[in-house]
XYZ file of C-alpha atoms in Angstrom:
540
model
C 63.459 -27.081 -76.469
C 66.877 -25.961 -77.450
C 68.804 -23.922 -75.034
C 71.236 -21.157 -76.221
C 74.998 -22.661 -75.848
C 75.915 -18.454 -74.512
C 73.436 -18.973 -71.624
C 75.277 -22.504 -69.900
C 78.064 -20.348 -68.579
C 76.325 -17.580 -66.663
C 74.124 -19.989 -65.438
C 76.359 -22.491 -64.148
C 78.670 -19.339 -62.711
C 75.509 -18.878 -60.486
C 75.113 -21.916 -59.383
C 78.961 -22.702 -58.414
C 78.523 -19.338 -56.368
C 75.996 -19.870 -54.132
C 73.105 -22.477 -53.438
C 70.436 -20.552 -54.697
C 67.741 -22.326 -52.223
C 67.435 -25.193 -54.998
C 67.990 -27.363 -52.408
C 65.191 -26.030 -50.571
C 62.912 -25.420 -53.671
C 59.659 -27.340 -53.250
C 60.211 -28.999 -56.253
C 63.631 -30.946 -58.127
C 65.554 -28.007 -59.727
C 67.627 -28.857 -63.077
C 71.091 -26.708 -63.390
C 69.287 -24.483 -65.696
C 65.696 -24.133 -66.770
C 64.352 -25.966 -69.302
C 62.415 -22.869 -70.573
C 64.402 -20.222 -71.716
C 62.449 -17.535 -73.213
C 62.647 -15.310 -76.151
C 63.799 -11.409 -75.368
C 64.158 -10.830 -78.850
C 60.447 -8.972 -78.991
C 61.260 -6.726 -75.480
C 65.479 -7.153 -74.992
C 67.005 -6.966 -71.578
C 67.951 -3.564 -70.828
C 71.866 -3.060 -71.139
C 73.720 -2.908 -68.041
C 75.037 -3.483 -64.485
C 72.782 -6.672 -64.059
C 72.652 -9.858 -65.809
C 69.894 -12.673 -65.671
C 71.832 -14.987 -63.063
C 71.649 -14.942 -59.420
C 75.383 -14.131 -58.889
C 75.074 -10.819 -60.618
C 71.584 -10.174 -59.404
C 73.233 -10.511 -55.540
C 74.599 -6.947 -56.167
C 71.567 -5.500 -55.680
C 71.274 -2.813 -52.775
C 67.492 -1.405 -51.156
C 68.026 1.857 -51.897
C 67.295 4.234 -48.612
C 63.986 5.439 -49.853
C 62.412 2.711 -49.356
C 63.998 1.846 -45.924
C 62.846 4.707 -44.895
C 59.160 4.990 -46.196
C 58.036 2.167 -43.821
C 54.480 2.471 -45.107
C 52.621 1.954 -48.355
C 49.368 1.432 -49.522
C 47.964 -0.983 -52.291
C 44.453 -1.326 -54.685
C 44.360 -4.954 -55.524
C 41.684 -3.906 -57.707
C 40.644 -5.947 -60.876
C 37.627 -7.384 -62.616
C 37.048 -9.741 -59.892
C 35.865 -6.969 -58.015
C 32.804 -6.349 -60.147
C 30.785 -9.033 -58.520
C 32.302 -7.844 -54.676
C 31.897 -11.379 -53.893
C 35.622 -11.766 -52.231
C 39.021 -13.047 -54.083
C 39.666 -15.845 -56.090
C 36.311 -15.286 -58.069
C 37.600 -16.105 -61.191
C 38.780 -18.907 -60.007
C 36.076 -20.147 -57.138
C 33.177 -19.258 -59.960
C 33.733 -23.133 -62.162
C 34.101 -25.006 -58.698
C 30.456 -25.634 -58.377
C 29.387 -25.802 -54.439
C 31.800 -22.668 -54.040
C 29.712 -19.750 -52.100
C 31.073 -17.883 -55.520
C 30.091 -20.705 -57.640
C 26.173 -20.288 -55.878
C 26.311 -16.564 -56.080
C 27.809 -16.547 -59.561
C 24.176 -18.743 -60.518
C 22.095 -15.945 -58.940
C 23.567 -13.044 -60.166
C 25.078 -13.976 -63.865
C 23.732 -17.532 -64.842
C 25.499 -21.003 -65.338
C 29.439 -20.803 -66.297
C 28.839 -22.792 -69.577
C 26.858 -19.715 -70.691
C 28.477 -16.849 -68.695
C 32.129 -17.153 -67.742
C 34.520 -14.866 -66.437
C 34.941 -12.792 -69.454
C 31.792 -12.013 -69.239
C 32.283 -10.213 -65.703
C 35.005 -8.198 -67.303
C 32.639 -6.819 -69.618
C 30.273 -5.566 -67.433
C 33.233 -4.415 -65.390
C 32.654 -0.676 -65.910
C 34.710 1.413 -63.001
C 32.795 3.874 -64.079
C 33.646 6.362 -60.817
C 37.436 5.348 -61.232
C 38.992 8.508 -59.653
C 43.086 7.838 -59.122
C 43.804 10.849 -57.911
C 41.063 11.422 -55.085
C 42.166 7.917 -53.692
C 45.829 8.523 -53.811
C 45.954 12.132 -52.315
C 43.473 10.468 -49.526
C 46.261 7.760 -48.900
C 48.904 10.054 -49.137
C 47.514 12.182 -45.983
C 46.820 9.103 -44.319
C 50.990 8.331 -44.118
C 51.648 6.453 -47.416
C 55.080 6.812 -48.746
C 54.725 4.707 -51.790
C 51.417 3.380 -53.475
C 51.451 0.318 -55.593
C 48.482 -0.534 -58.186
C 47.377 -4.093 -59.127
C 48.640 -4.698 -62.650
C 47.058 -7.839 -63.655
C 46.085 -10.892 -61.303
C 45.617 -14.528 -62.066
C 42.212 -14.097 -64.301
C 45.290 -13.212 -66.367
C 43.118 -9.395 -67.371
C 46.336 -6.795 -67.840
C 45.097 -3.490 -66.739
C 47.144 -1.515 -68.761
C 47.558 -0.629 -72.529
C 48.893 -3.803 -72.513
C 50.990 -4.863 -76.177
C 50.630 -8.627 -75.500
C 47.342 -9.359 -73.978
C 44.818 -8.418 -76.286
C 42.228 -9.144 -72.886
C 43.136 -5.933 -71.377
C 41.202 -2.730 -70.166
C 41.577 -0.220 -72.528
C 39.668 -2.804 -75.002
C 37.420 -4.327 -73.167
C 35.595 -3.768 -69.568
C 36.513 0.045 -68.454
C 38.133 0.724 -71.765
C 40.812 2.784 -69.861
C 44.304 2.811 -68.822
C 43.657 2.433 -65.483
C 48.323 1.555 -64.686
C 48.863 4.664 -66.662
C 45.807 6.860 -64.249
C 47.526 5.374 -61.264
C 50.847 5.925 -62.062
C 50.159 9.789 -63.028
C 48.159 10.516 -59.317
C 51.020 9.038 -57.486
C 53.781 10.515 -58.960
C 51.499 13.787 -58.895
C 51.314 13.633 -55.397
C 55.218 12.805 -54.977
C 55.019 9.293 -54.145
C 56.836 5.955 -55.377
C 54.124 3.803 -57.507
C 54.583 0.654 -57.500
C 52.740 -2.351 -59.589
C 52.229 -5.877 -58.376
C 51.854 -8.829 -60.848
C 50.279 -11.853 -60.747
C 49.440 -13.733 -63.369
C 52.061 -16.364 -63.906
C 49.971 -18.672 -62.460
C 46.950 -18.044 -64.852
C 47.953 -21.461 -66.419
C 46.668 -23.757 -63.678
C 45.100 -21.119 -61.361
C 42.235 -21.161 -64.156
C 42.101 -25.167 -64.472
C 38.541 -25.680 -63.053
C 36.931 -23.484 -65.979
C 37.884 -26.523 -68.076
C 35.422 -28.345 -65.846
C 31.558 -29.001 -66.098
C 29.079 -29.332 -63.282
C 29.085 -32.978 -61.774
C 25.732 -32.510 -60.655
C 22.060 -30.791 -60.961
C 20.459 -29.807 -64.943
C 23.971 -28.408 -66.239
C 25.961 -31.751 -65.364
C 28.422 -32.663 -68.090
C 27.592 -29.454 -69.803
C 31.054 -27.376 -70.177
C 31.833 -24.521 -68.509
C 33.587 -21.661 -71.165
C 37.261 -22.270 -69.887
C 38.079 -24.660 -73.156
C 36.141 -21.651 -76.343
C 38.833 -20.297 -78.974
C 38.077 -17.331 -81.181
C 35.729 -19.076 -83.967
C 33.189 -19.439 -80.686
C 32.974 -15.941 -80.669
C 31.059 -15.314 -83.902
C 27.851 -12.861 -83.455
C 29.300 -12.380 -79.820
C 30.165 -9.031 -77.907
C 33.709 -10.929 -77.656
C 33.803 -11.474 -81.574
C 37.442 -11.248 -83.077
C 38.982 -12.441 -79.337
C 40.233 -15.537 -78.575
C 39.024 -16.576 -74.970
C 42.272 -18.974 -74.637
C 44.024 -15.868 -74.532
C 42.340 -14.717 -71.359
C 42.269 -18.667 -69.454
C 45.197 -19.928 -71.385
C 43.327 -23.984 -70.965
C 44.583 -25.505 -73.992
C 46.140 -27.969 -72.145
C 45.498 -30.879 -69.499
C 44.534 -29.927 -66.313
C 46.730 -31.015 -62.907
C 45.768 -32.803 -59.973
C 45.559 -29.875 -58.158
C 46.878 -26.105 -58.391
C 50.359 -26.126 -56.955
C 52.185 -22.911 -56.318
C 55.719 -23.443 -57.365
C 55.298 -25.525 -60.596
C 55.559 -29.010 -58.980
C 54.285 -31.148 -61.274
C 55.074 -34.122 -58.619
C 52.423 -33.097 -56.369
C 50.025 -32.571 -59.303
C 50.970 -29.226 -60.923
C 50.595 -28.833 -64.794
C 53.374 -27.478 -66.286
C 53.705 -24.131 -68.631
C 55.215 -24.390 -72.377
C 57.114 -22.054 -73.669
C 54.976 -20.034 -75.872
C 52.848 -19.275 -72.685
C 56.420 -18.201 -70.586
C 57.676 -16.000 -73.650
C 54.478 -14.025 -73.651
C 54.463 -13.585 -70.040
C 57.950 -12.482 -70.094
C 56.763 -9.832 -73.158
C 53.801 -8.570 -70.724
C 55.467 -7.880 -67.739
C 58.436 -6.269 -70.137
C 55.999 -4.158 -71.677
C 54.788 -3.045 -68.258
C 58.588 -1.860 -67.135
C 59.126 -0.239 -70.006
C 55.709 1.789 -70.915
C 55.355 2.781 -66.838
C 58.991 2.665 -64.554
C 57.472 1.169 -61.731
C 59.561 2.202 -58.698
C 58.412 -0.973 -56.902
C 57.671 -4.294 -58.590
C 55.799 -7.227 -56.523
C 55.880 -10.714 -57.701
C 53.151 -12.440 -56.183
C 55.305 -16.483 -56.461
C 57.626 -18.399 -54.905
C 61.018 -16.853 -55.434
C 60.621 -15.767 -58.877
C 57.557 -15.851 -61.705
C 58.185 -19.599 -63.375
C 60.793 -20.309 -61.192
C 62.514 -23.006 -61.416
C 60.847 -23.793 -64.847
C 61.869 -20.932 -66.710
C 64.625 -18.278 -66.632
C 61.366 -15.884 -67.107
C 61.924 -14.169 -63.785
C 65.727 -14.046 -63.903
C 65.583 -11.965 -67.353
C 62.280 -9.949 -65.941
C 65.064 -8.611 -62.965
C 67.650 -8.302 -64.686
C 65.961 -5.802 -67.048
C 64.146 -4.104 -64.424
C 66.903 -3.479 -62.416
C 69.010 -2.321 -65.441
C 66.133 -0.319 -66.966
C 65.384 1.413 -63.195
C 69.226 2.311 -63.047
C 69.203 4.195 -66.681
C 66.466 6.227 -65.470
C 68.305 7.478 -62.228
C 71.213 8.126 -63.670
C 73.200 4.863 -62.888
C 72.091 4.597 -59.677
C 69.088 1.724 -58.225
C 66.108 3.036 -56.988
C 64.126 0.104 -57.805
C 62.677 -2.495 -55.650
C 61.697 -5.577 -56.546
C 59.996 -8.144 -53.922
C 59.613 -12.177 -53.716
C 58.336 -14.511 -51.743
C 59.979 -17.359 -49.646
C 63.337 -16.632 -50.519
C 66.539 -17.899 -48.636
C 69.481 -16.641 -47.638
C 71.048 -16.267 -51.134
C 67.977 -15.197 -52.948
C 67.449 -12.502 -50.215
C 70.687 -10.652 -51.438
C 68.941 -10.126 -54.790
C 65.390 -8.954 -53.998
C 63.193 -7.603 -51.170
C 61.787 -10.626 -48.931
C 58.010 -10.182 -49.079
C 55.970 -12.138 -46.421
C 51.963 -12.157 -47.041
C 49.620 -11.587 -44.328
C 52.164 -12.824 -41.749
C 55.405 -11.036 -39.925
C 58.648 -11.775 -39.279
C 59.543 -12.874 -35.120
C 63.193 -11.028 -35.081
C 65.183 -8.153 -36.113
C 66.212 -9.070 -40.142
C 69.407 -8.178 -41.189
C 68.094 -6.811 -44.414
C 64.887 -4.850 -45.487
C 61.835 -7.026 -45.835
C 57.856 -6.377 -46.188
C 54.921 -7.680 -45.042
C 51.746 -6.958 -47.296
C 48.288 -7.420 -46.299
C 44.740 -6.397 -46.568
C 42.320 -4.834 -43.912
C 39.809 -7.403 -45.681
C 39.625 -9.925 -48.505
C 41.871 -9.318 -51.164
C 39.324 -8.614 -53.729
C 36.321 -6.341 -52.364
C 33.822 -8.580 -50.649
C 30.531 -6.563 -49.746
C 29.284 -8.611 -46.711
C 32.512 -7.509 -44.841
C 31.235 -3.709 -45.315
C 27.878 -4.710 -44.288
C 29.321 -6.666 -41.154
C 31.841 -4.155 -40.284
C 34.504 -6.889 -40.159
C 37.498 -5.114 -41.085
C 40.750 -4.658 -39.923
C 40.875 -1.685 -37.461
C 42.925 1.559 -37.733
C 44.132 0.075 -34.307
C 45.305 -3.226 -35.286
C 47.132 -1.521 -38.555
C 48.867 0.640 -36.595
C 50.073 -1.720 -33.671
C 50.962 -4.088 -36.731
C 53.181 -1.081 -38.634
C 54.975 -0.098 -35.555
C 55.708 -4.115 -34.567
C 56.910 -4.485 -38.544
C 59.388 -1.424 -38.414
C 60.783 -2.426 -34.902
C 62.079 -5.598 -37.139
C 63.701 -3.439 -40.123
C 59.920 -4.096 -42.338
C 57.860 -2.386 -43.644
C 54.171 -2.562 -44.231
C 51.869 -2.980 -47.292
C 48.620 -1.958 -46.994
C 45.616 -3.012 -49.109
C 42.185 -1.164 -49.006
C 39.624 -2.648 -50.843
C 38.327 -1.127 -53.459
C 34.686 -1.949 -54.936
C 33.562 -2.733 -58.479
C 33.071 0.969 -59.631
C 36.567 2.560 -58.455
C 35.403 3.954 -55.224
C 36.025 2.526 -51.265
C 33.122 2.166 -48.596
C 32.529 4.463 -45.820
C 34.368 1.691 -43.103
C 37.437 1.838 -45.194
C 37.593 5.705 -45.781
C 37.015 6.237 -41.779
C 39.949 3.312 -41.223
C 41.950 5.145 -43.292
C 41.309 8.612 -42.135
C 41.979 7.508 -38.439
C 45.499 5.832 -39.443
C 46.260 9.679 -40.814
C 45.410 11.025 -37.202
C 47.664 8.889 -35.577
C 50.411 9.289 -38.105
C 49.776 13.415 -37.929
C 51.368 12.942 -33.993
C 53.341 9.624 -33.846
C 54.901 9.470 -37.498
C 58.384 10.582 -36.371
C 58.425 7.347 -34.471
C 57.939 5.604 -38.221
C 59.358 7.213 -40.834
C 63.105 7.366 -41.689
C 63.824 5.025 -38.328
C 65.688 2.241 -37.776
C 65.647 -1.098 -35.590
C 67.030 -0.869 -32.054
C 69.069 -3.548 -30.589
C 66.208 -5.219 -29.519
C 62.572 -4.930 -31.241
C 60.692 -4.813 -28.327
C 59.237 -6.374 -24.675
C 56.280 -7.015 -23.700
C 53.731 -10.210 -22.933
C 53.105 -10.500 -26.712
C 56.519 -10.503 -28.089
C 56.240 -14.113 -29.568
C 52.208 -13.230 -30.879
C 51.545 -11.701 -34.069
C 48.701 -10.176 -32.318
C 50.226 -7.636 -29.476
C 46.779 -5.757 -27.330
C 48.213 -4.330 -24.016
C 50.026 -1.248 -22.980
C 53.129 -3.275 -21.595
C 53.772 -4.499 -25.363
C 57.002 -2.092 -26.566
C 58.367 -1.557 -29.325
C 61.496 0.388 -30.544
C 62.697 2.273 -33.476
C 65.639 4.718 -33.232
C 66.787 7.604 -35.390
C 70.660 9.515 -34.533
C 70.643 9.644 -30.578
C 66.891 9.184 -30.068
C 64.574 5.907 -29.368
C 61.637 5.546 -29.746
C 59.090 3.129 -27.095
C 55.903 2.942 -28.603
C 53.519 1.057 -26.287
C 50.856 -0.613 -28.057
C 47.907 0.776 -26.021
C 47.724 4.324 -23.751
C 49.250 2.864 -20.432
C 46.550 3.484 -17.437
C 49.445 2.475 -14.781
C 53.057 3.300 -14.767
C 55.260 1.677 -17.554
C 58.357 -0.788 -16.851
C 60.597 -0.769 -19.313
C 63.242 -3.720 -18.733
C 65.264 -3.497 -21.605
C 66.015 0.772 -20.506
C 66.959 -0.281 -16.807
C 70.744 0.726 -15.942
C 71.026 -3.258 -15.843
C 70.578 -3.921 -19.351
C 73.050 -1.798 -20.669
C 71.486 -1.583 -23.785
C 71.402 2.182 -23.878
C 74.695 3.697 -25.470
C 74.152 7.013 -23.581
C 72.353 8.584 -20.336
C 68.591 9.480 -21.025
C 68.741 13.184 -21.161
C 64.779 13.440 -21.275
C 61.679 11.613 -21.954
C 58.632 13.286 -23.980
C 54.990 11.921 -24.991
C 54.421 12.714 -28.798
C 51.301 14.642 -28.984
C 51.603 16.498 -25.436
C 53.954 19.143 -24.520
C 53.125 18.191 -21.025
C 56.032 16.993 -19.076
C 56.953 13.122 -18.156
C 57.729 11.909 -15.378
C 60.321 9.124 -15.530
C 63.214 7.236 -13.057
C 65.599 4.960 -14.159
C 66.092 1.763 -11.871
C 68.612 -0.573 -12.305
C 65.662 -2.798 -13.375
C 63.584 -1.046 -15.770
C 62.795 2.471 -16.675
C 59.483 3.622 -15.415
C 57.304 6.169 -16.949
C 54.541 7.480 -15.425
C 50.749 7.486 -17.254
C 49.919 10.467 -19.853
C 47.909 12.809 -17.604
C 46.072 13.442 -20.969
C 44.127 10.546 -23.040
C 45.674 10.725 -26.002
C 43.716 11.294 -29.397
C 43.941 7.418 -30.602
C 44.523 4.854 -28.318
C 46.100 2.757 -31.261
C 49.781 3.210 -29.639
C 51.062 5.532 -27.436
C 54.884 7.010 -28.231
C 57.544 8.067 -26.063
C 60.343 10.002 -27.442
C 63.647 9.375 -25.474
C 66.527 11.631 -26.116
C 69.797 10.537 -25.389
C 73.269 12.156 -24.431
């Protein structure tokens, strides 16, 4: 396609000014995408913020969210109706799948009922926002970000350029706009994470037919257009809307549109109207947080897609707060450059050091979509683990992002509510040691400091706030503790400790400084959790 003769400067003015990771994209990057889309149906916001990297670089994480530390997410979606785990849209046309079997059982053969038909017995009929928000809020969430649509490509939103959306079909509700309105009722951030970029190949197999067994050869519904639809419940919609498959298939689904390990490759019609979607979603809701779940940026390097997407979110979050940025926008696997424009997000995994700037890691205390037989086993993530995860992400300038399952009808189990509810009792004591802190000069000590997995008492980690650090020991010490990195020796500290105190218990510590280590005797009291114990340490 033709590319507009105004866009060559910008975009080579980026690229003279810094490497932009292309030469550590997976893939061959060209000087400029080969897709640019149309903005003529949702125009870039005016402002500070053009679609290049060089002007996105400007961007500064605003405090709020450096200080929040903690959020919590509903990756909740269609694919939750069967609570049969994530990637069910997907798993469902790859026959031998556990979702493929179940999918059998419970709906009948994918040539007859596909994954539309899931979202129209999707119901979340006991969808109540606000009850699960308030929860999360008195459990220590700061911000709360809402699924907005995931790679079945189902907006769930009022949405102007998916026609497959839920207030037409499934719940028949605006279920962005019902999120948006309980957090910001109960004061917090909302955020909306989008997925659905990858739609294109992510939904390949449902071109597919059964190799095997009495359906072999027989199509799945991937491949129907609207004239299939005739006498249907989806009469009058097109299903290539919803799986987007008129097109080959790839060798296999590859993340960041490499179509030299076996990726198929969007066209532009499908990059403008994901460009109009996720427009549409900025401008209808103001998302305070925005998470891109791709490499870098949505249709990077294909398309300038992502590049336009920022720019207008950025510009669009600024006119709101009265010229200055409140938004935050996060991607995945960025370098050095890339991480001067956007929040690095890192799924299910951590960062080893002290960053220099704000990051994230998100992650689930289960699968990402609800999967029943993790209830039924009791096989989630613990309160414990959560916490001892939070306090090891803010000791390395991160914070955390928390999904809790939610199941088919809007609701969570009783093992998530009592997770949830025992995170709030920790936070009620130890919060001050979270919120509104900072890294120390180290992140911590401790026999687990290169595991992602830290379980004893002798596991530290700091945080520090004006002239007071924070050791939170990742267990309730039985024996005294030896702090190395507080020992006269270290010099680390920039003052004298002027006292020591246990968050929780007004009893006093008792504490000597060696030139070795700083030693801190037991609590005399258990403490109400044993997730992490915190000592307060006051400087002069």
């Amino acid at each position: 396609m033709k590319i507009s003769k105004s866009l060559i400067p910008a975009f080579c003015a980026a690229l003279a000014a810094s490497p932009l990771g292309l030469a550590q994209s997976p893939s061959p990057t060209p000087a400029i995408p080969r897709i640019i889309v149309d903005t003529s149906a949702e125009p870039i916001a005016p402002g500070k913020f053009q679609p290049t990297w060089e002007s996105l670089s400007q961007y500064q994480t605003p405090e709020w969210f450096r200080n929040a530390k903690f959020g919590i997410w509903a990756h909740w979606g269609p694919q939750c109706e069967p609570e049969d785990g994530d990637w069910y849209a997907r798993n469902m046309y790859i026959q031998g799948t556990p979702q493929y079997n179940s999918h059998l059982v419970h709906y009948g053969h994918p040539s007859k009922s596909g994954f539309k038909d899931i979202i129209h017995q999707w119901k979340a009929q006991n969808f109540d926002p606000e009850k699960l928000v308030a929860l999360y809020k008195r459990a220590g969430a700061q911000y709360f970000v809402a699924l907005a649509d995931h790679h079945d490509n189902f907006d769930l939103w009022d949405s102007k350029y998916q026609p497959w959306n839920a207030v037409k079909i499934g719940p028949q509700k605006d279920l962005i706009a019902g999120w948006a309105k309980a957090a910001r009722d109960n004061g917090l951030p909302f955020g909306v994470s989008v997925h659905a970029s990858h739609a294109w190949s992510w939904y390949e197999p449902a071109q597919g037919a059964d190799k095997t067994g009495p359906y072999a050869g027989i199509p799945y519904d991937g491949k129907l257009t609207k004239n299939d639809g005739q006498g249907l419940w989806w009469n009058g919609l097109d299903p290539q809307d919803l799986y987007a498959q008129n097109h080959p298939p790839g060798r296999q689904l590859v993340w960041d549109w490499n179509a030299s390990k076996g990726s198929s490759i969007p066209n532009a019609a499908y990059c403008d109207k994901f460009y109009n979607r996720v427009a549409d979603l900025i401008h209808q809701y103001h998302p305070d947080l925005i998470y891109f779940d791709d490499t870098v940026l949505p249709l990077w390097p294909i398309s300038d897609a992502g590049l336009k997407l920022a720019a207008d979110y950025y510009n669009t979050n600024m006119k709101l707060h009265g010229g200055k940025l409140e938004g935050v926008m996060f991607g995945k696997q960025l370098n050095a450059s890339q991480r001067k424009c956007m929040v690095l997000d890192i799924e299910r995994k951590r960062s080893s050091q002290i960053e220099p700037l704000p990051w994230q890691t998100d992650t689930c205390i289960g699968d990402w979509h609800y999967q029943r037989s993790l209830f039924e086993h009791h096989s989630y993530k613990s309160a414990k683990s959560v916490i001892q995860m939070l306090a090891d992400i803010v000791s390395k300038n991160g914070n955390l992002l928390l999904s809790i399952p939610v199941r088919a009808d809007g609701t969570i189990d009783s093992d998530e509510l009592a997770i949830v509810q025992n995170i709030g009792k920790w936070m009620d004591v130890n919060k001050e040691s979270i919120f509104g802190t900072r890294p120390w000069k180290v992140f911590g000590e401790g026999p687990d400091t290169g595991n992602y997995s830290p379980r004893t008492a002798d596991d530290i980690r700091f945080t520090t706030r004006g002239n007071v650090l924070y050791a939170i020991a990742l267990g309730v010490p039985s024996q005294p503790l030896h702090i190395a990195s507080l020992g006269a020796h270290s010099k680390l500290l920039d003052g004298k400790i002027a006292g020591i105190a246990l968050l929780g218990d007004s009893s006093p510590v008792k504490w000597t400084q060696g030139d070795d280590a700083l030693s801190i005797d037991p609590p005399r009291t258990p403490p109400a959790t044993d997730y992490a114990t915190v000592y307060k340490i006051t400087l002069q």
